[in-house]
Short mmCIF file of C-alpha atoms and ligand atoms in Angstrom, two decimals:
data_model
loop_
_atom_site.label_atom_id
_atom_site.label_comp_id
_atom_site.label_asym_id
_atom_site.label_seq_id
_atom_site.Cartn_x
_atom_site.Cartn_y
_atom_site.Cartn_z
CA MET N 240 81.64 -31.98 -3.83
CA GLY N 241 85.12 -30.28 -3.75
CA PHE N 242 87.10 -28.97 -0.44
CA ILE N 243 86.44 -25.35 -0.88
CA LYS N 244 82.56 -26.71 -0.90
CA LYS N 245 82.63 -28.61 1.75
CA LEU N 246 84.17 -26.25 4.20
CA PHE N 247 81.67 -22.73 3.05
CA GLN N 248 78.89 -25.24 3.68
CA SER N 249 79.62 -25.92 7.24
CA LYS N 250 80.86 -22.04 8.09
CA LYS N 251 78.04 -21.05 7.42
CA ARG N 252 75.93 -21.72 10.51
CA LYS N 253 79.10 -20.71 13.11
CA ASP N 254 78.37 -17.35 14.81
CA GLN N 255 81.95 -15.82 14.29
CA ALA N 256 81.99 -16.88 10.39
CA GLN N 257 79.06 -14.65 10.10
CA LYS N 258 80.66 -11.88 11.45
CA TYR N 259 82.81 -11.71 9.80
CA ASN N 260 80.65 -12.49 6.67
CA ILE N 261 78.51 -9.77 7.76
CA GLY N 262 82.24 -7.17 8.67
CA MET N 263 83.78 -7.86 4.95
CA GLN N 264 80.89 -7.19 2.99
CA LYS N 265 82.14 -4.41 1.11
CA THR N 266 85.16 -6.25 -0.08
CA ARG N 267 83.78 -9.16 -1.13
CA GLU N 268 80.96 -7.49 -3.42
CA GLY N 269 82.84 -4.44 -4.09
CA VAL N 270 85.29 -6.77 -5.29
CA PHE N 271 85.72 -10.29 -4.80
CA ASN N 272 81.86 -11.00 -6.40
CA ARG N 273 83.79 -9.91 -9.60
CA LEU N 274 85.09 -12.67 -10.12
CA ASN N 275 82.12 -14.81 -10.07
CA ASP N 276 81.44 -12.23 -13.70
CA ILE N 277 85.15 -12.32 -14.75
CA LEU N 278 84.85 -16.09 -14.76
CA GLU N 279 81.19 -16.08 -16.28
CA SER N 280 82.46 -13.94 -19.41
CA ASN N 281 85.72 -15.10 -20.15
CA ALA N 282 84.42 -18.91 -22.30
CA VAL N 283 88.34 -19.50 -21.78
CA ILE N 284 91.11 -19.57 -19.63
CA ASP N 285 93.44 -17.43 -21.55
CA ASP N 286 96.44 -14.86 -20.35
CA GLU N 287 94.00 -12.24 -20.35
CA LEU N 288 91.47 -13.82 -18.46
CA PHE N 289 94.57 -13.93 -15.83
CA ASP N 290 95.48 -10.05 -15.48
CA GLU N 291 92.19 -9.91 -15.17
CA ILE N 292 91.61 -11.68 -11.62
CA GLU N 293 95.71 -10.21 -10.34
CA GLU N 294 93.46 -6.42 -11.63
CA LEU N 295 90.60 -7.30 -9.51
CA PHE N 296 93.42 -8.60 -6.51
CA ILE N 297 95.20 -5.82 -6.81
CA MET N 298 92.63 -3.46 -6.82
CA ALA N 299 91.08 -5.32 -3.22
CA ASP N 300 95.01 -4.08 -2.42
CA MET N 301 96.07 -7.52 -1.77
CA GLY N 302 99.76 -6.08 -2.78
CA VAL N 303 101.84 -6.39 -6.32
CA ASP N 304 103.89 -8.57 -5.03
CA THR N 305 101.40 -11.21 -2.81
CA VAL N 306 99.31 -10.84 -6.38
CA ILE N 307 102.12 -11.40 -8.53
CA LYS N 308 102.69 -15.25 -7.00
CA LEU N 309 99.36 -16.24 -6.21
CA VAL N 310 98.34 -15.27 -10.31
CA ASN N 311 101.73 -17.56 -10.87
CA HIS N 312 100.66 -19.64 -9.06
CA LEU N 313 96.73 -20.57 -11.06
CA ARG N 314 98.93 -20.74 -14.27
CA GLU N 315 100.61 -23.59 -12.87
CA THR N 316 98.07 -24.93 -11.92
CA VAL N 317 95.93 -24.40 -14.44
CA GLU N 318 98.37 -26.25 -16.67
CA LEU N 319 99.20 -29.09 -14.59
CA LYS N 320 95.69 -30.85 -14.65
CA THR N 321 94.84 -29.69 -18.08
CA ILE N 322 92.16 -27.25 -16.52
CA LYS N 323 89.80 -25.10 -19.49
CA ASP N 324 86.49 -24.82 -17.78
CA PRO N 325 87.03 -20.49 -15.73
CA GLU N 326 84.25 -21.80 -13.71
CA ALA N 327 86.66 -24.30 -12.01
CA LEU N 328 88.96 -22.26 -11.45
CA LYS N 329 86.89 -20.29 -8.34
CA GLU N 330 87.66 -23.44 -5.95
CA ILE N 331 91.83 -23.33 -7.12
CA ILE N 332 91.65 -20.37 -6.48
CA VAL N 333 90.18 -20.20 -2.98
CA GLU N 334 92.90 -23.85 -2.35
CA GLU N 335 95.34 -21.93 -2.76
CA MET N 336 93.98 -18.89 -0.46
CA PHE N 337 93.54 -21.76 2.45
CA LYS N 338 97.13 -23.51 1.35
CA ARG N 339 98.68 -19.53 1.41
CA TYR N 340 97.54 -18.81 4.10
CA VAL N 341 96.13 -21.50 6.70
CA GLN N 342 98.24 -24.16 5.69
CA GLU N 343 101.38 -22.07 6.39
CA ASP N 344 100.06 -19.95 9.47
CA ILE N 345 102.07 -20.98 12.40
CA ILE N 346 102.58 -17.69 14.17
CA ASP N 347 100.46 -17.75 17.88
CA THR N 348 97.25 -14.82 16.99
CA ASN N 349 96.10 -15.20 20.35
CA LEU N 350 97.69 -12.43 23.00
CA GLN N 351 100.20 -13.11 25.08
CA LEU N 352 99.36 -12.44 28.17
CA THR N 353 101.12 -13.74 31.01
CA ASP N 354 99.84 -15.01 34.96
CA ASP N 355 101.08 -11.40 36.36
CA LEU N 356 100.17 -8.42 35.77
CA SER N 357 100.43 -7.64 31.36
CA VAL N 358 100.78 -4.49 30.00
CA LEU N 359 99.95 -4.36 26.36
CA LEU N 360 100.81 -1.42 24.86
CA PHE N 361 98.97 -0.03 21.28
CA VAL N 362 99.70 2.98 18.83
CA GLY N 363 99.44 4.14 15.92
CA VAL N 364 99.07 6.86 13.59
CA ASN N 365 95.84 9.09 14.23
CA GLY N 366 92.53 8.57 14.32
CA VAL N 367 94.08 4.50 13.67
CA GLY N 368 91.13 3.35 15.57
CA LYS N 369 93.26 3.06 19.33
CA THR N 370 91.68 4.81 21.50
CA THR N 371 87.75 2.46 20.39
CA THR N 372 89.82 -0.38 20.69
CA ILE N 373 91.62 -0.43 23.61
CA ALA N 374 87.05 -0.43 24.81
CA LYS N 375 86.81 -3.35 22.46
CA VAL N 376 90.20 -5.47 23.97
CA ALA N 377 88.27 -4.41 27.53
CA TYR N 378 85.69 -5.68 26.83
CA LEU N 379 87.52 -9.19 25.23
CA LEU N 380 89.34 -9.69 28.33
CA LYS N 381 86.35 -8.74 31.53
CA GLN N 382 84.01 -11.97 29.89
CA GLU N 383 87.26 -13.82 29.74
CA GLY N 384 86.99 -12.57 33.58
CA LYS N 385 90.38 -10.44 33.84
CA ARG N 386 90.25 -7.61 35.86
CA VAL N 387 90.80 -4.60 33.17
CA MET N 388 92.56 -1.59 33.37
CA MET N 389 92.63 0.65 30.85
CA VAL N 390 95.88 3.90 31.28
CA ALA N 391 95.20 7.43 28.99
CA GLY N 392 98.45 8.19 28.21
CA ASP N 393 97.69 10.31 25.43
CA THR N 394 98.20 13.39 26.92
CA PHE N 395 98.73 15.70 23.87
CA ARG N 396 94.81 15.82 22.16
CA ALA N 397 92.59 17.26 24.52
CA GLY N 398 89.72 15.40 24.77
CA ALA N 399 91.42 12.11 24.88
CA ILE N 400 91.72 12.15 28.08
CA ASN N 401 88.19 12.32 29.21
CA GLN N 402 87.59 9.84 25.92
CA LEU N 403 89.11 6.80 27.47
CA ARG N 404 87.74 7.85 30.75
CA THR N 405 83.84 7.34 28.91
CA TRP N 406 85.09 3.86 27.49
CA SER N 407 85.84 2.51 30.77
CA GLU N 408 83.15 3.69 32.89
CA ARG N 409 80.44 2.16 29.37
CA VAL N 410 82.67 -1.60 30.09
CA ASP N 411 83.09 -0.83 33.76
CA CYS N 412 87.00 -1.30 34.25
CA ALA N 413 89.40 0.67 36.61
CA PHE N 414 90.56 2.94 34.94
CA TYR N 415 94.29 5.41 35.52
CA GLU N 416 95.01 8.79 34.70
CA LYS N 417 96.71 12.22 34.75
CA PRO N 418 96.25 15.83 33.66
CA GLN N 419 96.54 16.41 30.10
CA GLY N 420 100.00 17.84 29.48
CA SER N 421 101.60 14.65 31.26
CA ASP N 422 105.07 12.96 30.54
CA PRO N 423 103.40 9.73 28.56
CA SER N 424 106.33 7.52 30.12
CA SER N 425 105.65 8.83 33.55
CA VAL N 426 102.03 7.98 33.67
CA MET N 427 102.27 4.37 32.58
CA PHE N 428 104.92 3.82 35.49
CA ASP N 429 102.50 5.22 37.55
CA ALA N 430 99.43 4.10 35.92
CA ILE N 431 101.69 -0.18 36.48
CA GLN N 432 102.08 0.85 40.17
CA GLU N 433 98.46 1.55 40.44
CA ALA N 434 97.68 -2.18 38.86
CA LYS N 435 99.76 -3.70 40.68
CA LYS N 436 98.09 -2.46 43.75
CA GLN N 437 94.93 -3.38 42.32
CA GLY N 438 96.31 -6.46 41.08
CA ILE N 439 94.95 -5.75 37.99
CA ASP N 440 95.05 -8.81 35.07
CA VAL N 441 96.14 -6.71 32.17
CA LEU N 442 96.45 -2.89 31.34
CA LEU N 443 95.64 -0.97 28.52
CA CYS N 444 98.06 0.78 27.97
CA ASP N 445 96.18 4.36 25.09
CA THR N 446 98.82 6.32 23.45
CA ALA N 447 99.03 9.56 21.39
CA GLY N 448 98.24 9.37 17.23
CA ARG N 449 102.10 9.88 15.99
CA LEU N 450 102.52 10.22 12.14
CA GLN N 451 105.82 7.96 11.82
CA ASN N 452 107.50 10.73 10.33
CA LYS N 453 107.50 13.05 13.16
CA GLN N 454 111.78 12.06 15.06
CA ASN N 455 110.54 13.57 18.13
CA LEU N 456 107.03 12.05 19.09
CA MET N 457 108.46 8.72 17.62
CA LYS N 458 111.35 8.99 20.54
CA GLU N 459 108.83 9.71 22.25
CA LEU N 460 107.08 6.01 21.87
CA GLU N 461 110.00 4.58 22.24
CA LYS N 462 111.19 6.36 25.43
CA ILE N 463 108.11 4.61 26.90
CA HIS N 464 108.57 0.84 25.41
CA ARG N 465 111.68 1.43 27.55
CA VAL N 466 110.22 2.38 31.30
CA ILE N 467 107.61 -0.19 30.90
CA GLY N 468 110.19 -2.99 29.59
CA ARG N 469 112.27 -1.25 32.93
CA GLU N 470 109.07 -1.72 35.12
CA ILE N 471 108.10 -5.44 34.08
CA GLU N 472 110.18 -8.17 32.70
CA GLY N 473 109.59 -9.04 29.20
CA ALA N 474 106.99 -5.82 28.86
CA PRO N 475 105.10 -4.65 27.37
CA HIS N 476 103.79 -8.28 26.36
CA GLU N 477 102.03 -6.70 23.84
CA THR N 478 103.23 -3.94 21.74
CA LEU N 479 99.76 -3.87 19.02
CA LEU N 480 100.51 -1.83 16.01
CA VAL N 481 96.69 -0.13 14.78
CA LEU N 482 95.59 0.15 11.16
CA ASP N 483 93.11 1.68 9.63
CA ALA N 484 92.57 -1.06 6.39
CA THR N 485 90.78 1.75 4.41
CA THR N 486 94.49 3.60 4.38
CA GLY N 487 96.00 0.76 2.47
CA GLN N 488 99.72 -0.36 1.08
CA ASN N 489 100.94 3.00 3.56
CA GLY N 490 100.01 0.77 6.17
CA LEU N 491 102.63 -1.29 5.34
CA SER N 492 104.76 2.10 6.19
CA GLN N 493 103.84 2.44 9.04
CA ALA N 494 103.99 -0.81 10.04
CA LYS N 495 107.89 -1.21 9.57
CA ILE N 496 108.46 1.69 10.71
CA PHE N 497 106.33 1.47 13.90
CA ASN N 498 108.75 -1.40 14.46
CA ASP N 499 111.90 -0.58 13.91
CA VAL N 500 110.73 2.64 17.29
CA THR N 501 108.77 -0.39 19.65
CA GLN N 502 109.13 -3.95 18.53
CA LEU N 503 105.75 -4.47 17.50
CA THR N 504 104.32 -7.97 18.53
CA GLY N 505 101.19 -7.43 16.73
CA VAL N 506 99.18 -6.09 14.24
CA VAL N 507 95.29 -4.72 14.85
CA LEU N 508 94.04 -3.79 11.93
CA THR N 509 90.26 -1.82 12.26
CA LYS N 510 87.06 -0.50 10.65
CA LEU N 511 87.65 -3.33 7.82
CA ASP N 512 83.93 -3.20 7.06
CA GLY N 513 84.56 -0.16 6.05
CA THR N 514 86.39 -0.43 3.26
CA ALA N 515 86.90 -2.06 0.03
CA LYS N 516 89.83 -2.89 0.67
CA GLY N 517 90.48 -5.92 3.13
CA GLY N 518 92.70 -7.65 0.98
CA ILE N 519 94.94 -5.77 2.59
CA ALA N 520 95.45 -8.25 5.75
CA LEU N 521 96.97 -10.25 3.19
CA ALA N 522 99.90 -7.80 2.06
CA ILE N 523 100.56 -7.23 5.43
CA LYS N 524 101.24 -10.95 6.31
CA GLU N 525 102.88 -11.62 3.26
CA SER N 526 105.21 -8.40 3.69
CA THR N 527 105.97 -7.46 7.54
CA GLY N 528 106.03 -10.91 8.88
CA ILE N 529 104.12 -8.78 11.92
CA PRO N 530 100.92 -11.44 12.86
CA ILE N 531 97.82 -9.68 12.90
CA LYS N 532 96.19 -10.22 16.22
CA LEU N 533 92.95 -8.78 16.29
CA ILE N 534 90.68 -7.23 13.36
CA GLY N 535 87.33 -4.21 13.73
CA LEU N 536 84.80 -5.35 12.73
CA GLY N 537 82.45 -2.30 13.25
CA GLU N 538 82.64 0.99 16.31
CA LYS N 539 80.48 -1.18 18.31
CA LEU N 540 82.02 -2.78 20.92
CA GLU N 541 81.61 -6.31 20.03
CA ASP N 542 83.22 -5.86 16.66
CA LEU N 543 86.41 -7.66 17.64
CA GLU N 544 87.62 -10.61 16.76
CA TYR N 545 90.18 -12.38 16.76
CA PHE N 546 91.91 -12.05 13.66
CA ASP N 547 91.37 -15.94 12.33
CA ILE N 548 93.01 -16.72 8.41
CA GLU N 549 90.41 -19.37 7.55
CA GLU N 550 87.37 -17.21 8.73
CA TYR N 551 89.29 -14.21 6.55
CA ILE N 552 89.53 -15.83 3.88
CA TYR N 553 85.12 -17.51 3.99
CA GLY N 554 84.36 -13.41 4.37
CA LEU N 555 86.40 -12.49 1.69
CA PHE N 556 84.73 -16.19 -0.69
CA ALA N 557 81.50 -16.34 1.40
CA ASP N 558 79.56 -15.27 -2.01
CA VAL N 559 82.03 -17.42 -4.81
CA ILE N 560 81.51 -20.05 -3.77
N1 GTP S 232 83.79 1.55 10.86
C1 GTP S 232 85.04 1.62 12.08
N2 GTP S 232 85.13 2.29 12.91
C2 GTP S 232 86.12 2.21 13.66
C3 GTP S 232 86.11 1.49 13.89
N3 GTP S 232 87.44 0.56 14.11
C4 GTP S 232 88.00 2.37 14.98
N4 GTP S 232 86.21 3.60 14.83
C5 GTP S 232 86.05 4.65 14.33
O1 GTP S 232 87.16 5.81 13.87
C6 GTP S 232 87.23 6.47 14.81
C7 GTP S 232 88.58 6.91 15.02
O2 GTP S 232 88.37 6.48 17.53
P1 GTP S 232 89.80 6.31 17.86
O3 GTP S 232 89.29 5.24 18.80
O4 GTP S 232 89.65 7.30 18.52
O5 GTP S 232 90.96 5.92 16.70
P2 GTP S 232 92.13 7.14 17.21
O6 GTP S 232 93.63 6.53 16.97
O7 GTP S 232 92.75 6.95 19.39
O8 GTP S 232 92.81 7.66 17.03
P3 GTP S 232 93.70 9.29 17.81
O9 GTP S 232 93.89 9.61 19.28
O10 GTP S 232 93.23 10.62 17.57
O11 GTP S 232 94.69 9.21 17.66
C8 GTP S 232 86.00 6.65 15.67
O12 GTP S 232 84.97 7.46 14.96
C9 GTP S 232 85.55 4.57 15.73
O13 GTP S 232 84.62 5.16 15.93
C10 GTP S 232 86.47 -0.29 13.14
O14 GTP S 232 86.80 -1.42 13.01
N5 GTP S 232 85.23 -0.16 12.36
MG1 MG S 233 92.73 7.97 20.60
#
């Protein structure tokens, strides 16, 4: 039995792999399982077959550049090892994914927390899942024994403060708010003082959704970032861009523009459970260089996982191998 087959069999028994398995069902069933059909219905490995594979991966939103590189590599491997049977390509494709993304993965995906107060800032366009992600992160960190406070930095949208307060009550963590319409930077400033007073370990900062082409809102974000940095050296310790996996390639341009304004330290990729285009995670890694730190696999508090590229690739190919 090949290395990949053995690896997948051992994963089938792991809890975390099961979460990826369930959360990525749409991508797997909608796209990657079709790899089986393609490889079974082609008698030989030829250009047409490679084109079909290419098309399939592009449909999963892996990004054209990423896919072309990957498929070119496949062609080379097939030639080098004189492989004739299309079925044998399955393991080679997965192996190639592991080589490209797992072995070369030197980026630390852990959240950067300090021994004192750590500040995590969540940014992104409207409706991507910032507020829900904060609730999930609070839940996760509380389980790790951290004292957590949420701050309602979305003072713009009616109902945003109440939404976050409700989450803080459900998670049972501290909460800081000022009235709707307050300057978000001053809310952050005051929340930091309060968090220090209460001996909080991690302050999770919600912000209003903003389109990346709205200059005044991007300026506001720059100010929020600056004010936090002035209060605590090295803060925000994480500036996380929340991206909705269902928006596909547009997420890449969001990442570039937000990064110019706030120096992102990571991406949270949400709603992977709701899309067949889960290949976007690979495109983000390849084209922006910003590490994905967390992924959202559902709407519940426990539906958040630290991003693990190995489990992710398993989630894509669990039914193929
Ligand atoms: N299926 C699924 N739904 C999610 C996930 N994350 C967030 N959502 C849903 O996405 C919707 C928007 O979430 P919010 O957290 O309010 O998004 P937001 O970015 O704070 O939105 P604004 O504050 O309006 O910019 C909610 O219905 C969430 O339940 C996820 O990982 N999977
Ligand atoms: Mg919100």
